[in-house]
């Protein structure tokens, strides 16, 4: 129940229940477009920026099962990169996936490195999840947030366009 219902006596604490993601969305969930996913992933060289973060690592787990030619993990945190690579190696062993995973330690703010990686690995699809997402931390560190989230996204978009990446 909502707080207003509790305060007004229209609901009791005993009526609490576990929340589903759908409760928070404020709309009906939208199913992924499988045809679109396969068109951008199957047989393609796919790169995920922010691959070690909560969103990036989940993208990597899902992309790995959709038969990309290879999966490039682009991450600025050494430990996060190590963790997601280990997890994907385990997934490959358990499921028998034949997938080349390429871990790259780097920042989306480093345009030269981004371009070198995209060109040398012939990246065709990029999923961009490299962003600071913890709002109170970013509010306290505005310059870092703006640099990483805004300028990093701009660098990535320019590199993707300049290098002819099919989908970003």
mmCIF file of N, CA, C and O in Angstrom, residues 16-108:
data_model
loop_
_atom_site.group_PDB
_atom_site.id
_atom_site.type_symbol
_atom_site.label_atom_id
_atom_site.label_comp_id
_atom_site.label_asym_id
_atom_site.label_seq_id
_atom_site.Cartn_x
_atom_site.Cartn_y
_atom_site.Cartn_z
ATOM 1 N N UNK A 16 1.529 -5.237 3.560
ATOM 2 C CA UNK A 16 2.760 -5.091 2.783
ATOM 3 C C UNK A 16 3.014 -6.361 1.993
ATOM 4 O O UNK A 16 2.705 -7.464 2.436
ATOM 5 N N UNK A 17 3.587 -6.196 0.819
ATOM 6 C CA UNK A 17 3.959 -7.340 -0.014
ATOM 7 C C UNK A 17 5.267 -7.024 -0.718
ATOM 8 O O UNK A 17 5.697 -5.873 -0.786
ATOM 9 N N UNK A 18 5.893 -8.056 -1.248
ATOM 10 C CA UNK A 18 7.122 -7.871 -2.012
ATOM 11 C C UNK A 18 6.817 -7.082 -3.275
ATOM 12 O O UNK A 18 5.779 -7.283 -3.911
ATOM 13 N N UNK A 19 7.726 -6.174 -3.644
ATOM 14 C CA UNK A 19 7.558 -5.392 -4.863
ATOM 15 C C UNK A 19 8.138 -6.136 -6.052
ATOM 16 O O UNK A 19 9.160 -6.808 -5.948
ATOM 17 N N UNK A 20 7.491 -5.989 -7.187
ATOM 18 C CA UNK A 20 8.026 -6.454 -8.458
ATOM 19 C C UNK A 20 8.523 -5.239 -9.220
ATOM 20 O O UNK A 20 8.082 -4.120 -8.969
ATOM 21 N N UNK A 21 9.417 -5.451 -10.173
ATOM 22 C CA UNK A 21 9.918 -4.357 -10.994
ATOM 23 C C UNK A 21 8.762 -3.628 -11.660
ATOM 24 O O UNK A 21 8.753 -2.406 -11.762
ATOM 25 N N UNK A 22 7.760 -4.374 -12.078
ATOM 26 C CA UNK A 22 6.608 -3.774 -12.747
ATOM 27 C C UNK A 22 5.913 -2.736 -11.860
ATOM 28 O O UNK A 22 5.334 -1.768 -12.341
ATOM 29 N N UNK A 23 5.949 -2.943 -10.514
ATOM 30 C CA UNK A 23 5.341 -1.990 -9.589
ATOM 31 C C UNK A 23 6.024 -0.625 -9.661
ATOM 32 O O UNK A 23 5.404 0.405 -9.428
ATOM 33 N N UNK A 24 7.297 -0.622 -9.962
ATOM 34 C CA UNK A 24 8.074 0.608 -9.971
ATOM 35 C C UNK A 24 8.056 1.316 -11.320
ATOM 36 O O UNK A 24 8.329 2.504 -11.401
ATOM 37 N N UNK A 25 7.756 0.580 -12.378
ATOM 38 C CA UNK A 25 7.813 1.150 -13.722
ATOM 39 C C UNK A 25 6.748 2.208 -13.972
ATOM 40 O O UNK A 25 6.995 3.171 -14.684
ATOM 41 N N UNK A 26 5.576 2.026 -13.428
ATOM 42 C CA UNK A 26 4.487 2.950 -13.713
ATOM 43 C C UNK A 26 3.902 2.736 -15.095
ATOM 44 O O UNK A 26 3.197 3.587 -15.624
ATOM 45 N N UNK A 27 4.211 1.608 -15.694
ATOM 46 C CA UNK A 27 3.693 1.250 -17.019
ATOM 47 C C UNK A 27 3.852 -0.253 -17.182
ATOM 48 O O UNK A 27 4.514 -0.911 -16.397
ATOM 49 N N UNK A 28 3.235 -0.802 -18.220
ATOM 50 C CA UNK A 28 3.405 -2.217 -18.509
ATOM 51 C C UNK A 28 4.815 -2.451 -19.036
ATOM 52 O O UNK A 28 5.355 -1.624 -19.784
ATOM 53 N N UNK A 29 5.449 -3.562 -18.649
ATOM 54 C CA UNK A 29 6.794 -3.843 -19.173
ATOM 55 C C UNK A 29 6.751 -4.083 -20.681
ATOM 56 O O UNK A 29 5.735 -4.537 -21.212
ATOM 57 N N UNK A 30 7.853 -3.751 -21.346
ATOM 58 C CA UNK A 30 7.974 -3.947 -22.787
ATOM 59 C C UNK A 30 8.944 -5.097 -23.018
ATOM 60 O O UNK A 30 10.084 -5.064 -22.539
ATOM 61 N N UNK A 31 8.488 -6.109 -23.717
ATOM 62 C CA UNK A 31 9.329 -7.271 -24.001
ATOM 63 C C UNK A 31 10.414 -6.884 -25.004
ATOM 64 O O UNK A 31 10.181 -6.054 -25.888
ATOM 65 N N UNK A 32 11.599 -7.474 -24.878
ATOM 66 C CA UNK A 32 12.659 -7.193 -25.845
ATOM 67 C C UNK A 32 12.246 -7.636 -27.254
ATOM 68 O O UNK A 32 11.529 -8.617 -27.414
ATOM 69 N N UNK A 33 12.689 -6.910 -28.242
ATOM 70 C CA UNK A 33 12.431 -7.249 -29.637
ATOM 71 C C UNK A 33 13.511 -8.246 -30.066
ATOM 72 O O UNK A 33 14.634 -7.861 -30.389
ATOM 73 N N UNK A 34 13.149 -9.525 -30.050
ATOM 74 C CA UNK A 34 14.121 -10.588 -30.321
ATOM 75 C C UNK A 34 14.769 -10.449 -31.701
ATOM 76 O O UNK A 34 15.963 -10.683 -31.855
ATOM 77 N N UNK A 35 13.988 -10.074 -32.708
ATOM 78 C CA UNK A 35 14.540 -9.912 -34.058
ATOM 79 C C UNK A 35 15.607 -8.816 -34.080
ATOM 80 O O UNK A 35 16.663 -8.971 -34.700
ATOM 81 N N UNK A 36 15.333 -7.719 -33.389
ATOM 82 C CA UNK A 36 16.284 -6.612 -33.326
ATOM 83 C C UNK A 36 17.555 -7.032 -32.576
ATOM 84 O O UNK A 36 18.668 -6.739 -33.017
ATOM 85 N N UNK A 37 17.362 -7.735 -31.457
ATOM 86 C CA UNK A 37 18.529 -8.201 -30.696
ATOM 87 C C UNK A 37 19.415 -9.107 -31.548
ATOM 88 O O UNK A 37 20.635 -8.937 -31.591
ATOM 89 N N UNK A 38 18.796 -10.063 -32.216
ATOM 90 C CA UNK A 38 19.581 -10.986 -33.046
ATOM 91 C C UNK A 38 20.258 -10.253 -34.201
ATOM 92 O O UNK A 38 21.406 -10.549 -34.530
ATOM 93 N N UNK A 39 19.585 -9.286 -34.791
ATOM 94 C CA UNK A 39 20.167 -8.539 -35.916
ATOM 95 C C UNK A 39 21.400 -7.757 -35.488
ATOM 96 O O UNK A 39 22.329 -7.583 -36.278
ATOM 97 N N UNK A 40 21.429 -7.291 -34.245
ATOM 98 C CA UNK A 40 22.546 -6.474 -33.767
ATOM 99 C C UNK A 40 23.598 -7.264 -33.003
ATOM 100 O O UNK A 40 24.640 -6.706 -32.660
ATOM 101 N N UNK A 41 23.331 -8.535 -32.723
ATOM 102 C CA UNK A 41 24.252 -9.316 -31.895
ATOM 103 C C UNK A 41 24.757 -10.572 -32.588
ATOM 104 O O UNK A 41 25.968 -10.811 -32.637
ATOM 105 N N UNK A 42 23.866 -11.396 -33.113
ATOM 106 C CA UNK A 42 24.270 -12.693 -33.670
ATOM 107 C C UNK A 42 25.320 -12.511 -34.771
ATOM 108 O O UNK A 42 25.110 -11.798 -35.737
ATOM 109 N N UNK A 43 26.485 -13.145 -34.554
ATOM 110 C CA UNK A 43 27.563 -13.093 -35.532
ATOM 111 C C UNK A 43 28.305 -11.775 -35.593
ATOM 112 O O UNK A 43 29.164 -11.583 -36.452
ATOM 113 N N UNK A 44 28.006 -10.854 -34.702
ATOM 114 C CA UNK A 44 28.622 -9.522 -34.705
ATOM 115 C C UNK A 44 29.688 -9.418 -33.612
ATOM 116 O O UNK A 44 29.660 -10.135 -32.624
ATOM 117 N N UNK A 45 30.600 -8.479 -33.815
ATOM 118 C CA UNK A 45 31.549 -8.113 -32.754
ATOM 119 C C UNK A 45 30.851 -7.040 -31.932
ATOM 120 O O UNK A 45 30.556 -5.954 -32.430
ATOM 121 N N UNK A 46 30.563 -7.379 -30.685
ATOM 122 C CA UNK A 46 29.781 -6.521 -29.807
ATOM 123 C C UNK A 46 30.664 -6.018 -28.675
ATOM 124 O O UNK A 46 31.399 -6.791 -28.066
ATOM 125 N N UNK A 47 30.578 -4.731 -28.402
ATOM 126 C CA UNK A 47 31.317 -4.136 -27.283
ATOM 127 C C UNK A 47 30.323 -3.557 -26.285
ATOM 128 O O UNK A 47 29.351 -2.907 -26.683
ATOM 129 N N UNK A 48 30.585 -3.806 -25.003
ATOM 130 C CA UNK A 48 29.790 -3.222 -23.929
ATOM 131 C C UNK A 48 30.709 -2.317 -23.124
ATOM 132 O O UNK A 48 31.715 -2.773 -22.585
ATOM 133 N N UNK A 49 30.365 -1.025 -23.064
ATOM 134 C CA UNK A 49 31.126 -0.119 -22.202
ATOM 135 C C UNK A 49 30.513 -0.184 -20.805
ATOM 136 O O UNK A 49 29.319 -0.433 -20.655
ATOM 137 N N UNK A 50 31.349 -0.004 -19.801
ATOM 138 C CA UNK A 50 30.864 -0.161 -18.435
ATOM 139 C C UNK A 50 30.497 -1.612 -18.167
ATOM 140 O O UNK A 50 29.578 -1.913 -17.405
ATOM 141 N N UNK A 51 31.224 -2.528 -18.790
ATOM 142 C CA UNK A 51 30.899 -3.955 -18.754
ATOM 143 C C UNK A 51 30.906 -4.554 -17.354
ATOM 144 O O UNK A 51 30.258 -5.571 -17.125
ATOM 145 N N UNK A 52 31.611 -3.943 -16.426
ATOM 146 C CA UNK A 52 31.679 -4.494 -15.078
ATOM 147 C C UNK A 52 30.646 -3.941 -14.127
ATOM 148 O O UNK A 52 30.520 -4.415 -12.998
ATOM 149 N N UNK A 53 29.869 -2.970 -14.558
ATOM 150 C CA UNK A 53 28.848 -2.385 -13.691
ATOM 151 C C UNK A 53 27.607 -3.267 -13.622
ATOM 152 O O UNK A 53 27.513 -4.296 -14.295
ATOM 153 N N UNK A 54 26.648 -2.838 -12.834
ATOM 154 C CA UNK A 54 25.436 -3.648 -12.662
ATOM 155 C C UNK A 54 24.674 -3.800 -13.976
ATOM 156 O O UNK A 54 24.255 -4.913 -14.334
ATOM 157 N N UNK A 55 24.504 -2.733 -14.710
ATOM 158 C CA UNK A 55 23.779 -2.804 -15.985
ATOM 159 C C UNK A 55 24.652 -3.432 -17.067
ATOM 160 O O UNK A 55 24.220 -4.312 -17.803
ATOM 161 N N UNK A 56 25.904 -2.993 -17.159
ATOM 162 C CA UNK A 56 26.805 -3.533 -18.171
ATOM 163 C C UNK A 56 27.021 -5.029 -18.041
ATOM 164 O O UNK A 56 27.017 -5.756 -19.044
ATOM 165 N N UNK A 57 27.211 -5.514 -16.824
ATOM 166 C CA UNK A 57 27.452 -6.947 -16.645
ATOM 167 C C UNK A 57 26.207 -7.765 -16.995
ATOM 168 O O UNK A 57 26.310 -8.854 -17.566
ATOM 169 N N UNK A 58 25.026 -7.236 -16.694
ATOM 170 C CA UNK A 58 23.797 -7.937 -17.089
ATOM 171 C C UNK A 58 23.658 -7.954 -18.608
ATOM 172 O O UNK A 58 23.260 -8.972 -19.191
ATOM 173 N N UNK A 59 23.994 -6.845 -19.257
ATOM 174 C CA UNK A 59 23.996 -6.837 -20.723
ATOM 175 C C UNK A 59 24.940 -7.916 -21.254
ATOM 176 O O UNK A 59 24.591 -8.658 -22.177
ATOM 177 N N UNK A 60 26.135 -8.009 -20.676
ATOM 178 C CA UNK A 60 27.114 -9.011 -21.118
ATOM 179 C C UNK A 60 26.575 -10.426 -20.967
ATOM 180 O O UNK A 60 26.732 -11.258 -21.864
ATOM 181 N N UNK A 61 25.949 -10.711 -19.832
ATOM 182 C CA UNK A 61 25.380 -12.048 -19.607
ATOM 183 C C UNK A 61 24.351 -12.382 -20.683
ATOM 184 O O UNK A 61 24.330 -13.495 -21.215
ATOM 185 N N UNK A 62 23.489 -11.420 -20.989
ATOM 186 C CA UNK A 62 22.438 -11.678 -21.975
ATOM 187 C C UNK A 62 22.989 -11.741 -23.392
ATOM 188 O O UNK A 62 22.590 -12.597 -24.182
ATOM 189 N N UNK A 63 23.907 -10.853 -23.718
ATOM 190 C CA UNK A 63 24.503 -10.837 -25.060
ATOM 191 C C UNK A 63 25.261 -12.130 -25.327
ATOM 192 O O UNK A 63 25.196 -12.679 -26.431
ATOM 193 N N UNK A 64 25.960 -12.635 -24.322
ATOM 194 C CA UNK A 64 26.758 -13.854 -24.482
ATOM 195 C C UNK A 64 25.921 -15.028 -24.971
ATOM 196 O O UNK A 64 26.404 -15.873 -25.733
ATOM 197 N N UNK A 65 24.663 -15.076 -24.584
ATOM 198 C CA UNK A 65 23.795 -16.193 -24.972
ATOM 199 C C UNK A 65 23.180 -16.024 -26.357
ATOM 200 O O UNK A 65 22.513 -16.935 -26.844
ATOM 201 N N UNK A 66 23.408 -14.865 -26.998
ATOM 202 C CA UNK A 66 22.800 -14.587 -28.300
ATOM 203 C C UNK A 66 23.771 -14.750 -29.466
ATOM 204 O O UNK A 66 23.538 -14.225 -30.557
ATOM 205 N N UNK A 67 24.858 -15.472 -29.250
ATOM 206 C CA UNK A 67 25.808 -15.878 -30.291
ATOM 207 C C UNK A 67 26.514 -14.735 -31.018
ATOM 208 O O UNK A 67 26.561 -14.698 -32.247
ATOM 209 N N UNK A 68 27.124 -13.796 -30.280
ATOM 210 C CA UNK A 68 27.953 -12.805 -30.975
ATOM 211 C C UNK A 68 29.234 -13.483 -31.477
ATOM 212 O O UNK A 68 29.628 -14.533 -30.962
ATOM 213 N N UNK A 69 29.873 -12.883 -32.479
ATOM 214 C CA UNK A 69 31.166 -13.403 -32.938
ATOM 215 C C UNK A 69 32.187 -13.265 -31.824
ATOM 216 O O UNK A 69 32.994 -14.172 -31.587
ATOM 217 N N UNK A 70 32.171 -12.118 -31.148
ATOM 218 C CA UNK A 70 33.007 -11.907 -29.963
ATOM 219 C C UNK A 70 32.368 -10.816 -29.129
ATOM 220 O O UNK A 70 31.550 -10.034 -29.615
ATOM 221 N N UNK A 71 32.765 -10.788 -27.862
ATOM 222 C CA UNK A 71 32.214 -9.822 -26.918
ATOM 223 C C UNK A 71 33.369 -9.063 -26.282
ATOM 224 O O UNK A 71 34.219 -9.650 -25.615
ATOM 225 N N UNK A 72 33.403 -7.754 -26.526
ATOM 226 C CA UNK A 72 34.453 -6.882 -25.995
ATOM 227 C C UNK A 72 33.923 -6.237 -24.726
ATOM 228 O O UNK A 72 32.905 -5.544 -24.747
ATOM 229 N N UNK A 73 34.613 -6.483 -23.625
ATOM 230 C CA UNK A 73 34.246 -5.912 -22.337
ATOM 231 C C UNK A 73 35.100 -4.676 -22.117
ATOM 232 O O UNK A 73 36.306 -4.785 -21.920
ATOM 233 N N UNK A 74 34.513 -3.501 -22.170
ATOM 234 C CA UNK A 74 35.258 -2.249 -22.002
ATOM 235 C C UNK A 74 34.893 -1.683 -20.642
ATOM 236 O O UNK A 74 33.731 -1.372 -20.380
ATOM 237 N N UNK A 75 35.880 -1.563 -19.755
ATOM 238 C CA UNK A 75 35.612 -1.204 -18.363
ATOM 239 C C UNK A 75 36.801 -0.451 -17.783
ATOM 240 O O UNK A 75 37.945 -0.784 -18.065
ATOM 241 N N UNK A 76 36.540 0.569 -16.950
ATOM 242 C CA UNK A 76 37.631 1.333 -16.350
ATOM 243 C C UNK A 76 38.107 0.757 -15.020
ATOM 244 O O UNK A 76 39.210 1.042 -14.579
ATOM 245 N N UNK A 77 37.298 -0.064 -14.378
ATOM 246 C CA UNK A 77 37.680 -0.663 -13.099
ATOM 247 C C UNK A 77 38.305 -2.034 -13.332
ATOM 248 O O UNK A 77 37.642 -2.948 -13.839
ATOM 249 N N UNK A 78 39.555 -2.181 -12.933
ATOM 250 C CA UNK A 78 40.246 -3.458 -13.114
ATOM 251 C C UNK A 78 39.503 -4.592 -12.417
ATOM 252 O O UNK A 78 39.306 -5.663 -12.992
ATOM 253 N N UNK A 79 39.078 -4.361 -11.191
ATOM 254 C CA UNK A 79 38.414 -5.417 -10.439
ATOM 255 C C UNK A 79 37.074 -5.795 -11.073
ATOM 256 O O UNK A 79 36.753 -6.982 -11.198
ATOM 257 N N UNK A 80 36.297 -4.803 -11.473
ATOM 258 C CA UNK A 80 35.008 -5.085 -12.112
ATOM 259 C C UNK A 80 35.202 -5.845 -13.422
ATOM 260 O O UNK A 80 34.443 -6.774 -13.725
ATOM 261 N N UNK A 81 36.222 -5.475 -14.181
ATOM 262 C CA UNK A 81 36.522 -6.159 -15.442
ATOM 263 C C UNK A 81 36.913 -7.611 -15.176
ATOM 264 O O UNK A 81 36.440 -8.532 -15.841
ATOM 265 N N UNK A 82 37.754 -7.810 -14.181
ATOM 266 C CA UNK A 82 38.182 -9.152 -13.776
ATOM 267 C C UNK A 82 36.971 -10.000 -13.382
ATOM 268 O O UNK A 82 36.846 -11.150 -13.811
ATOM 269 N N UNK A 83 36.060 -9.425 -12.587
ATOM 270 C CA UNK A 83 34.891 -10.156 -12.110
ATOM 271 C C UNK A 83 33.970 -10.577 -13.255
ATOM 272 O O UNK A 83 33.539 -11.722 -13.311
ATOM 273 N N UNK A 84 33.648 -9.651 -14.153
ATOM 274 C CA UNK A 84 32.725 -9.995 -15.239
ATOM 275 C C UNK A 84 33.383 -10.976 -16.205
ATOM 276 O O UNK A 84 32.717 -11.884 -16.716
ATOM 277 N N UNK A 85 34.668 -10.843 -16.435
ATOM 278 C CA UNK A 85 35.350 -11.803 -17.308
ATOM 279 C C UNK A 85 35.309 -13.201 -16.692
ATOM 280 O O UNK A 85 35.040 -14.193 -17.382
ATOM 281 N N UNK A 86 35.581 -13.294 -15.392
ATOM 282 C CA UNK A 86 35.525 -14.592 -14.703
ATOM 283 C C UNK A 86 34.130 -15.197 -14.796
ATOM 284 O O UNK A 86 33.969 -16.386 -15.038
ATOM 285 N N UNK A 87 33.117 -14.370 -14.588
ATOM 286 C CA UNK A 87 31.745 -14.856 -14.646
ATOM 287 C C UNK A 87 31.407 -15.385 -16.034
ATOM 288 O O UNK A 87 30.789 -16.435 -16.182
ATOM 289 N N UNK A 88 31.830 -14.665 -17.068
ATOM 290 C CA UNK A 88 31.560 -15.112 -18.431
ATOM 291 C C UNK A 88 32.346 -16.371 -18.772
ATOM 292 O O UNK A 88 31.836 -17.242 -19.487
ATOM 293 N N UNK A 89 33.570 -16.486 -18.264
ATOM 294 C CA UNK A 89 34.342 -17.720 -18.467
ATOM 295 C C UNK A 89 33.623 -18.914 -17.847
ATOM 296 O O UNK A 89 33.564 -19.995 -18.438
ATOM 297 N N UNK A 90 33.067 -18.715 -16.663
ATOM 298 C CA UNK A 90 32.297 -19.777 -16.006
ATOM 299 C C UNK A 90 31.053 -20.110 -16.813
ATOM 300 O O UNK A 90 30.723 -21.285 -17.016
ATOM 301 N N UNK A 91 30.345 -19.087 -17.288
ATOM 302 C CA UNK A 91 29.158 -19.299 -18.112
ATOM 303 C C UNK A 91 29.509 -20.110 -19.356
ATOM 304 O O UNK A 91 28.776 -21.025 -19.743
ATOM 305 N N UNK A 92 30.639 -19.791 -19.981
ATOM 306 C CA UNK A 92 31.075 -20.521 -21.171
ATOM 307 C C UNK A 92 31.327 -21.989 -20.841
ATOM 308 O O UNK A 92 30.933 -22.873 -21.600
ATOM 309 N N UNK A 93 31.966 -22.251 -19.711
ATOM 310 C CA UNK A 93 32.249 -23.633 -19.314
ATOM 311 C C UNK A 93 30.974 -24.412 -19.028
ATOM 312 O O UNK A 93 30.811 -25.543 -19.477
ATOM 313 N N UNK A 94 30.072 -23.809 -18.290
ATOM 314 C CA UNK A 94 28.844 -24.479 -17.872
ATOM 315 C C UNK A 94 27.910 -24.733 -19.053
ATOM 316 O O UNK A 94 27.290 -25.792 -19.143
ATOM 317 N N UNK A 95 27.817 -23.770 -19.964
ATOM 318 C CA UNK A 95 26.857 -23.882 -21.065
ATOM 319 C C UNK A 95 27.468 -24.381 -22.367
ATOM 320 O O UNK A 95 26.744 -24.681 -23.308
ATOM 321 N N UNK A 96 28.795 -24.412 -22.432
ATOM 322 C CA UNK A 96 29.449 -24.831 -23.665
ATOM 323 C C UNK A 96 29.464 -23.765 -24.738
ATOM 324 O O UNK A 96 29.666 -24.066 -25.918
ATOM 325 N N UNK A 97 29.251 -22.503 -24.346
ATOM 326 C CA UNK A 97 29.280 -21.401 -25.311
ATOM 327 C C UNK A 97 30.650 -21.298 -25.963
ATOM 328 O O UNK A 97 31.670 -21.366 -25.280
ATOM 329 N N UNK A 98 30.666 -21.129 -27.277
ATOM 330 C CA UNK A 98 31.903 -20.875 -27.998
ATOM 331 C C UNK A 98 31.943 -19.378 -28.270
ATOM 332 O O UNK A 98 31.370 -18.902 -29.252
ATOM 333 N N UNK A 99 32.585 -18.651 -27.375
ATOM 334 C CA UNK A 99 32.562 -17.194 -27.457
ATOM 335 C C UNK A 99 33.917 -16.628 -27.079
ATOM 336 O O UNK A 99 34.463 -16.959 -26.024
ATOM 337 N N UNK A 100 34.434 -15.767 -27.937
ATOM 338 C CA UNK A 100 35.657 -15.042 -27.614
ATOM 339 C C UNK A 100 35.266 -13.819 -26.791
ATOM 340 O O UNK A 100 34.455 -13.000 -27.216
ATOM 341 N N UNK A 101 35.852 -13.725 -25.592
ATOM 342 C CA UNK A 101 35.622 -12.579 -24.717
ATOM 343 C C UNK A 101 36.928 -11.797 -24.654
ATOM 344 O O UNK A 101 37.977 -12.361 -24.344
ATOM 345 N N UNK A 102 36.860 -10.498 -24.970
ATOM 346 C CA UNK A 102 38.049 -9.653 -25.001
ATOM 347 C C UNK A 102 37.912 -8.577 -23.918
ATOM 348 O O UNK A 102 37.135 -7.633 -24.082
ATOM 349 N N UNK A 103 38.645 -8.716 -22.803
ATOM 350 C CA UNK A 103 38.570 -7.707 -21.745
ATOM 351 C C UNK A 103 39.498 -6.531 -22.048
ATOM 352 O O UNK A 103 40.677 -6.718 -22.327
ATOM 353 N N UNK A 104 38.946 -5.317 -22.022
ATOM 354 C CA UNK A 104 39.749 -4.123 -22.288
ATOM 355 C C UNK A 104 39.585 -3.159 -21.116
ATOM 356 O O UNK A 104 38.473 -2.750 -20.797
ATOM 357 N N UNK A 105 40.697 -2.812 -20.509
ATOM 358 C CA UNK A 105 40.711 -1.863 -19.410
ATOM 359 C C UNK A 105 40.885 -0.463 -19.988
ATOM 360 O O UNK A 105 41.901 -0.169 -20.616
ATOM 361 N N UNK A 106 39.863 0.387 -19.829
ATOM 362 C CA UNK A 106 39.963 1.722 -20.395
ATOM 363 C C UNK A 106 38.794 2.598 -20.001
ATOM 364 O O UNK A 106 37.832 2.143 -19.386
ATOM 365 N N UNK A 107 38.888 3.857 -20.379
ATOM 366 C CA UNK A 107 37.861 4.847 -20.052
ATOM 367 C C UNK A 107 37.214 5.372 -21.329
ATOM 368 O O UNK A 107 37.902 5.601 -22.333
ATOM 369 N N UNK A 108 35.902 5.615 -21.273
ATOM 370 C CA UNK A 108 35.209 6.190 -22.425
ATOM 371 C C UNK A 108 35.640 7.633 -22.665
ATOM 372 O O UNK A 108 35.305 8.209 -23.700
#
